Coordinates of C-alpha atoms in Angstrom, one line a residue:
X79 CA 1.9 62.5 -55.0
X80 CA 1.9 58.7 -56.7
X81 CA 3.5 59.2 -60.1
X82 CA 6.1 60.2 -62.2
X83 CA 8.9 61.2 -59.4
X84 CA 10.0 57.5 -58.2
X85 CA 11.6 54.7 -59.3
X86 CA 9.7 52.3 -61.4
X87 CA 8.8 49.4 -59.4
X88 CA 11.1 46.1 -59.8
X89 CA 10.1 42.7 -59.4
X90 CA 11.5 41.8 -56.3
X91 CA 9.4 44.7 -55.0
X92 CA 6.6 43.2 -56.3
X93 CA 7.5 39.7 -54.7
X94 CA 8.4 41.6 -51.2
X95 CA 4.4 42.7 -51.2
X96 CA 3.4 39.6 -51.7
X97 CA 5.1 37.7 -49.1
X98 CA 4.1 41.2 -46.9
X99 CA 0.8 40.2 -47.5
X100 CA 1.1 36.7 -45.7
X101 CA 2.8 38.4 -42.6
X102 CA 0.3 41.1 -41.5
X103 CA -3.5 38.9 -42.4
X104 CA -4.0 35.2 -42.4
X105 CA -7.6 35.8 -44.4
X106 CA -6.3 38.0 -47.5
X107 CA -3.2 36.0 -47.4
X108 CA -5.9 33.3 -48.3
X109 CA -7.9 35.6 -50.5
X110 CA -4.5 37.1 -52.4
X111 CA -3.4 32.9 -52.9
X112 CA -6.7 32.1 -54.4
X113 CA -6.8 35.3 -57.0
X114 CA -5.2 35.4 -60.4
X115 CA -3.3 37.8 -62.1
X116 CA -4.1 40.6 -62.6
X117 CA -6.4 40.7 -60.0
X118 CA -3.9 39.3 -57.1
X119 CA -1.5 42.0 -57.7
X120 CA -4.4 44.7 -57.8
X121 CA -5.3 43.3 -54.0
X122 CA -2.4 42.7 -52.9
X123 CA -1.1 46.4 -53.2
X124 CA -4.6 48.2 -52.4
X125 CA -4.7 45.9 -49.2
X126 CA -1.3 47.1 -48.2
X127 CA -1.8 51.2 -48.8
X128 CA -4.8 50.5 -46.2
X129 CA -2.8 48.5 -43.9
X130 CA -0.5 51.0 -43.8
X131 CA -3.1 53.8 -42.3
X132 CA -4.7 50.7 -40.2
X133 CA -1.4 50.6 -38.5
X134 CA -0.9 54.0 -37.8
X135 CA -4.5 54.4 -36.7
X136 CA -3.9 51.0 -34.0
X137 CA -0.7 52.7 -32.8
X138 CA -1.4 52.9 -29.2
X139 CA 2.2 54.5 -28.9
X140 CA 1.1 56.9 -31.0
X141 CA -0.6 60.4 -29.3
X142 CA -3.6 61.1 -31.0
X143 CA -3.1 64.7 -32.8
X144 CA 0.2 62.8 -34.0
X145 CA -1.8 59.7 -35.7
X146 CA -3.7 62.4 -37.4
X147 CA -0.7 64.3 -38.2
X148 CA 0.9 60.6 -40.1
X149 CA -2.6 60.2 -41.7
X150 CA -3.1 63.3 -43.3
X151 CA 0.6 63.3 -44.8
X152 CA 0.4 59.7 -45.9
X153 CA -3.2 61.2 -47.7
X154 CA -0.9 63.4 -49.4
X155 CA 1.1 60.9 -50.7
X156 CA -1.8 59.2 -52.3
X157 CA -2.7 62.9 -53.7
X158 CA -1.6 63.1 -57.2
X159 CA -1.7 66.8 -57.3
X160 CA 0.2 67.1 -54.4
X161 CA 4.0 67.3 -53.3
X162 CA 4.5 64.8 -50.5
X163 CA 6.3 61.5 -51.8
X164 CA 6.6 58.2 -49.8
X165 CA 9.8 59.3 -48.8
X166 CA 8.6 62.5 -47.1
X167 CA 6.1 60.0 -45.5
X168 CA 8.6 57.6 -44.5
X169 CA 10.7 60.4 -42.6
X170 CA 8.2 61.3 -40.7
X171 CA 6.5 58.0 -39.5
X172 CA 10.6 57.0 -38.7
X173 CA 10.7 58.2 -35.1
X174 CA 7.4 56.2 -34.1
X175 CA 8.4 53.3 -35.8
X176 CA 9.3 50.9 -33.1
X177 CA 12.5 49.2 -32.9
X178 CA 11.4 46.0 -33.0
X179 CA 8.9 45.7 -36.0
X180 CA 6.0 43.7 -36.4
X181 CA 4.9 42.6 -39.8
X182 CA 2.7 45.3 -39.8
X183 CA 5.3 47.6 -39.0
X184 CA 7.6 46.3 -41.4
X185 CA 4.9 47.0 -44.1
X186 CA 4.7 51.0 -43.3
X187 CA 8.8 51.3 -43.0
X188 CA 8.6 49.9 -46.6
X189 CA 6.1 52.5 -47.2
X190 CA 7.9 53.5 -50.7
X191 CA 8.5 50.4 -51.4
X192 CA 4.2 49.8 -51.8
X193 CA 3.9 52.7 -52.9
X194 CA 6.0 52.8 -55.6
X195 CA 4.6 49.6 -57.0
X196 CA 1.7 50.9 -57.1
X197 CA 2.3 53.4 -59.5
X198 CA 3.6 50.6 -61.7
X199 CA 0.1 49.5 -62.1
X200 CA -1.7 50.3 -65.3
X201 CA -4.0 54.0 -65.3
X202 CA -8.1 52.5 -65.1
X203 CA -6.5 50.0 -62.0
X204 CA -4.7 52.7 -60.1
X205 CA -7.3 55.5 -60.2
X206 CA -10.0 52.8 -59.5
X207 CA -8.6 51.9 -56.5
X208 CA -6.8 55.5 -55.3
X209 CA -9.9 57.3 -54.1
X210 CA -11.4 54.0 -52.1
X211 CA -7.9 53.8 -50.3
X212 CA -7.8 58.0 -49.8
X213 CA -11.6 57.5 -48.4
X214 CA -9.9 55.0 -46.0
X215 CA -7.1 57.3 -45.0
X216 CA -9.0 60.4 -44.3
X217 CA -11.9 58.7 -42.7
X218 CA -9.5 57.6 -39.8
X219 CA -7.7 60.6 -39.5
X220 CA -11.1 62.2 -38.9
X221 CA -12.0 59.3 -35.8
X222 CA -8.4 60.0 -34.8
X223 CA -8.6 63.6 -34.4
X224 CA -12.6 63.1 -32.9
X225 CA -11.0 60.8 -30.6
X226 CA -7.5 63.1 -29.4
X227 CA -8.7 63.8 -26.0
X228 CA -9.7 60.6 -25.2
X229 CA -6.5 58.5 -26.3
X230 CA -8.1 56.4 -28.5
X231 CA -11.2 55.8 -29.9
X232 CA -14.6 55.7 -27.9
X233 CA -17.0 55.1 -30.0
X234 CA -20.2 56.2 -28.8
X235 CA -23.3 54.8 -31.2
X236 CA -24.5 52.3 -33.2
X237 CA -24.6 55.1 -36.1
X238 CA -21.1 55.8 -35.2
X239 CA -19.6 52.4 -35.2
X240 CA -21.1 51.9 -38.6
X241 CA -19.6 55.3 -39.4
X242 CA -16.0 53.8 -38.7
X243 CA -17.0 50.3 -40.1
X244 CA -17.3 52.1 -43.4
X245 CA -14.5 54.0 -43.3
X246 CA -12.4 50.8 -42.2
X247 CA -13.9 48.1 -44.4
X248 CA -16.6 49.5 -46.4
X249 CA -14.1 51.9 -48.7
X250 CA -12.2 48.5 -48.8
X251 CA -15.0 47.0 -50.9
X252 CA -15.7 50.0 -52.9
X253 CA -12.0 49.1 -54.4
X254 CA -13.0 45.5 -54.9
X255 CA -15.9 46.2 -56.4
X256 CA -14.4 48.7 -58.2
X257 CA -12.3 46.4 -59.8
X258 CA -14.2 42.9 -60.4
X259 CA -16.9 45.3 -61.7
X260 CA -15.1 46.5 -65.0
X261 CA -16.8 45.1 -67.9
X262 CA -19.8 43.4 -67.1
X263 CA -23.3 44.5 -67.5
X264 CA -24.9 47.4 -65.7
X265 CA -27.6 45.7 -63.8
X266 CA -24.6 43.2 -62.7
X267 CA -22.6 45.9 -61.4
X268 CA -25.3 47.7 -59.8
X269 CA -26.2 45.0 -57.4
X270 CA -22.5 44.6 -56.6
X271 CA -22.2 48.3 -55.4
X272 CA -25.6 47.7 -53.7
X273 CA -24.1 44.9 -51.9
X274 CA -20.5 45.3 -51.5
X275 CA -21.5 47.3 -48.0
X276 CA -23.0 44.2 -46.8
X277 CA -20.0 42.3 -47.2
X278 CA -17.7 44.4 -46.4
X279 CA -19.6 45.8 -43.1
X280 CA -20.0 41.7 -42.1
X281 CA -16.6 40.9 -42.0
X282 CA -15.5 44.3 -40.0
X283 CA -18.1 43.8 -37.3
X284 CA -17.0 40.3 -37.0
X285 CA -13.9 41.5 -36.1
X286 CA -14.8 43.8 -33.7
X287 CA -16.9 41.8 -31.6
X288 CA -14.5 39.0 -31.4
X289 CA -11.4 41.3 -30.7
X290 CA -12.6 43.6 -28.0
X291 CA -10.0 42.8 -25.5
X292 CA -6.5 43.2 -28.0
X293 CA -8.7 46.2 -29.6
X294 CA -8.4 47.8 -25.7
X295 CA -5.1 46.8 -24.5
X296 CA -3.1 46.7 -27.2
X297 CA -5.0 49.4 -29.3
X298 CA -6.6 51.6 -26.3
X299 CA -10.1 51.8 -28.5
X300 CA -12.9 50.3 -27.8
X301 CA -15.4 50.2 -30.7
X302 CA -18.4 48.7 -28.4
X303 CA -20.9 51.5 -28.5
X304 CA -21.0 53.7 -25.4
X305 CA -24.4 53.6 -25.3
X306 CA -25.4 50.1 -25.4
X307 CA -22.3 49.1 -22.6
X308 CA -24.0 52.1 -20.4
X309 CA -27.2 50.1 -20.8
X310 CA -25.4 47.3 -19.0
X311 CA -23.9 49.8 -17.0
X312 CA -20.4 49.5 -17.9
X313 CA -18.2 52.3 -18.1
X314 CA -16.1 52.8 -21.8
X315 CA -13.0 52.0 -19.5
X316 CA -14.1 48.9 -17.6
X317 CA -14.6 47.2 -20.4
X318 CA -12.6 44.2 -20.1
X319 CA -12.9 44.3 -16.3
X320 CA -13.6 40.5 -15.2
X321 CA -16.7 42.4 -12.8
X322 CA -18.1 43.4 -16.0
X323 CA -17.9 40.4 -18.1
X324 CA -22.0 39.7 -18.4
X325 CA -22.7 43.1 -19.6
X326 CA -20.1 43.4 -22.0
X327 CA -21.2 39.6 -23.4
X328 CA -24.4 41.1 -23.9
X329 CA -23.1 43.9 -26.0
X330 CA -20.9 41.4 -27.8
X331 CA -24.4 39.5 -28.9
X332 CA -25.7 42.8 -29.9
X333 CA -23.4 43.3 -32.3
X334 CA -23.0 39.5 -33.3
X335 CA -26.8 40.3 -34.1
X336 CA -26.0 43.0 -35.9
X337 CA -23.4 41.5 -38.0
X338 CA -25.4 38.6 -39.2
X339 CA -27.5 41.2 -40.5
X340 CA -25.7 41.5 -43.1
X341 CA -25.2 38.0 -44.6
X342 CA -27.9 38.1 -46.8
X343 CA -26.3 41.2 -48.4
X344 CA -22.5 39.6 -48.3
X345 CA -24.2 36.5 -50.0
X346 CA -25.5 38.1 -52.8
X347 CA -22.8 40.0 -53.1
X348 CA -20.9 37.1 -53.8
X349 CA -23.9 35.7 -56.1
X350 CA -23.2 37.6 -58.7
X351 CA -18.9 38.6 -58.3
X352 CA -17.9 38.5 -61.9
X353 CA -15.0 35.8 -62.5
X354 CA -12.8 38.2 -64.7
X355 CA -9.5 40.2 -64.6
X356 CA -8.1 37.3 -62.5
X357 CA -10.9 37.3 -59.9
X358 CA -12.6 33.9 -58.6
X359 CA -15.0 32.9 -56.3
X360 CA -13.4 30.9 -54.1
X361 CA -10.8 34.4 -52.7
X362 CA -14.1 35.9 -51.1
X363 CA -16.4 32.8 -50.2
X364 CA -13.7 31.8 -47.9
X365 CA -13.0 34.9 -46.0
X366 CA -17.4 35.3 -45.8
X367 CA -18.0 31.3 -44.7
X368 CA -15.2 32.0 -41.7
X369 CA -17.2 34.4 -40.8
X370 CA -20.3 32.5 -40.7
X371 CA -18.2 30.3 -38.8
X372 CA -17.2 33.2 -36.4
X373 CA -20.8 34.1 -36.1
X374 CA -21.3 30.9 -34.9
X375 CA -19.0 30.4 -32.3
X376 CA -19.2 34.2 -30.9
X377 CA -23.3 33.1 -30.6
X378 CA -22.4 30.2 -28.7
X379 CA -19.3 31.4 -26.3
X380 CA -19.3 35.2 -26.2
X381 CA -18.0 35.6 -23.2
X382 CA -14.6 34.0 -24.2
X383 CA -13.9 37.4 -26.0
X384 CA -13.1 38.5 -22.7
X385 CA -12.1 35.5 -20.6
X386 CA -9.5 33.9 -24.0
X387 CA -9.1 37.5 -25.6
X388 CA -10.5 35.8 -28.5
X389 CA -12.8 34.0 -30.6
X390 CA -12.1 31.8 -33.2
X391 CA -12.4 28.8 -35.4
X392 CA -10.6 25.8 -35.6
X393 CA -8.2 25.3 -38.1
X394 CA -9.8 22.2 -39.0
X395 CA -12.3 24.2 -40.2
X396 CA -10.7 26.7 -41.8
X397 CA -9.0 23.4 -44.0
X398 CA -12.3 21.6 -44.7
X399 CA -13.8 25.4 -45.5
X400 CA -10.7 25.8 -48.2
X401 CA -11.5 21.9 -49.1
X402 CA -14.9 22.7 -50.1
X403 CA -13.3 25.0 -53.1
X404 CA -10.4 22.2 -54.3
X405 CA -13.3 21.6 -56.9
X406 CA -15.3 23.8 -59.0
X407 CA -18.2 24.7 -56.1
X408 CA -21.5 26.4 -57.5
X409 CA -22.9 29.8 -56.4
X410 CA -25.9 27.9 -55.0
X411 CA -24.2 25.6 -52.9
X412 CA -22.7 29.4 -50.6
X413 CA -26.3 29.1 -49.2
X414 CA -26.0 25.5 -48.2
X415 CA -22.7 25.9 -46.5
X416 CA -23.4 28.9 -44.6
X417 CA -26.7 27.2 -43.3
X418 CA -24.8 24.0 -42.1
X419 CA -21.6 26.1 -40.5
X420 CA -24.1 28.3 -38.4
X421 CA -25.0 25.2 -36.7
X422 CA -21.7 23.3 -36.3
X423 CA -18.1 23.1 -38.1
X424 CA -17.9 22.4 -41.1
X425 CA -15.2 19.8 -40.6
X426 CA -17.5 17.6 -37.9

């Protein structure tokens, strides 16, 4: 239930969810900085309801048939014909939430505070974005539940891991299209909702083949299909066993390969992103040229996924990328800049 039985949202909670925002993600911290009002606001808070089910779904400490249990009541929460406030939520994630917070953990013991600013936001905003985020929260509490006898999640097929990547990052840009979508032309926003899978499936696979090792021992999932690591004949829980590190580089590529799939579809996504309600350019080029620059480096060095726990890209590069948009940049010049970052960094 998200309206009418809370306190209306002050400013300071308003400022608290912004600076939230720069604790728990370094790329819509950058995304939220470069957006206007409304739009920034709009983000900010839709990002946080997610991150909120993202955290309980990640909670190793967490058993299984109890994730589900959080997920399902925070779902209620969202439900506006339902009973359960933020509060009722709150109680019941308490006992799981661990005495020494992490930003993200921070973010879901302020639970009411989110979610209460929220329902400050303006009707055509708030219902845009509640059924996205509700698609979010139920889609993980169905892979935790598929997943309770396991631990965490094993994912077991290509279909499968697409399945989750919508559910994760696919409902996200529902919501954003959603939003920058209002008002323009029908044929525009058509080929934004034909798109905004693209980009939103890009920048969740980039994330999971670059974060297979904290996604396993921190996380206990593995989102690597079964089936291709049993092609390299590496059992689900071996995965980040040192004997096994050629195989599971190879199923790293694979989905590398499958990621930059999508860049066509991210790109002209971002082709045609209306500049309106406070939205820009610049908040989603970034985040999609990182992870051309991701693409790149995972192509080049998959295997220190494994042996570093990590790839990335310099932060010299993630300054000349944010350079690039100091000045007006055009639409045409995305294609230009992603075809000179998939060879080297931008800043060399």
């Amino acid at each position: 239930m998200t309206t009418g039985y809370s306190p209306p949202a002050t400013e300071s909670d308003i400022e608290w969810c912004y600076d939230a925002v720069h604790g728990v993600s370094r790329t819509f911290s950058i995304t939220i900085d470069r957006l206007e009002e409304p739009m920034a606001r709009h983000i900010c808070l839709g990002y946080l309801l997610c991150r909120i089910a993202d955290t309980i779904e990640d909670a190793g400490h967490i058993p299984p048939a109890e994730q589900t249990t959080l997920l399902e009541e925070f779902d209620r929460v969202l439900d506006p014909d339902a009973d359960t406030t933020a509060e009722d939520f709150r109680e019941a994630v308490e006992p799981w939430i661990p005495e020494e917070r992490s930003s993200d953990w921070d973010v879901v013991a302020h639970t009411p505070r989110v979610v209460r600013s929220f329902e400050s936001l303006e009707d055509e905003p708030r219902e845009i974005m509640r059924e996205p985020v509700r698609e979010l929260v139920d889609g993980m509490a169905m892979f935790t539940s598929r997943y309770a006898d396991q631990g965490g999640l094993r994912l077991q097929t290509l279909e499968e891991l697409e399945e989750y990547c919508w559910y994760a990052a696919g409902t996200v840009g529902t919501l954003i299209t959603g939003l920058v979508a209002r008002g323009t032309s029908p044929e525009r926003a058509e080929v934004l909702r034909d798109n905004a899978r693209s980009f939103a499936l890009l920048l969740q696979l980039v994330n999971i083949a670059k974060d297979v090792e904290t996604d396993y021992h921190e996380e206990n999932n593995v989102y690597l299909p079964a089936e291709w690591l049993a092609e390299e004949d590496v059992a689900v829980e071996r995965v980040t066993d040192e004997a096994h590190h050629g195989g599971v580089t190879n199923v790293i590529r694979r989905v590398t390969g499958r990621a930059e799939g999508y860049l066509d579809g991210a790109q002209r996504y971002l082709e045609v992103l209306p500049e309106r309600h406070g939205n820009t350019l610049s908040a989603w080029a970034i985040p999609y040229l990182l992870a051309v620059g991701t693409l790149r480096e995972l192509r080049e060095r998959p295997e220190d996924v494994i042996r570093e726990g990590n790839v990335k890209i310099s932060r010299a590069e993630v300054f000349a990328v944010m350079q690039q948009f100091e000045q007006d940049l055009s639409r045409s010049a995305l294609e230009e800049l992603r075809s000179e970052m998939s060879e080297k960094p931008l800043h060399q």
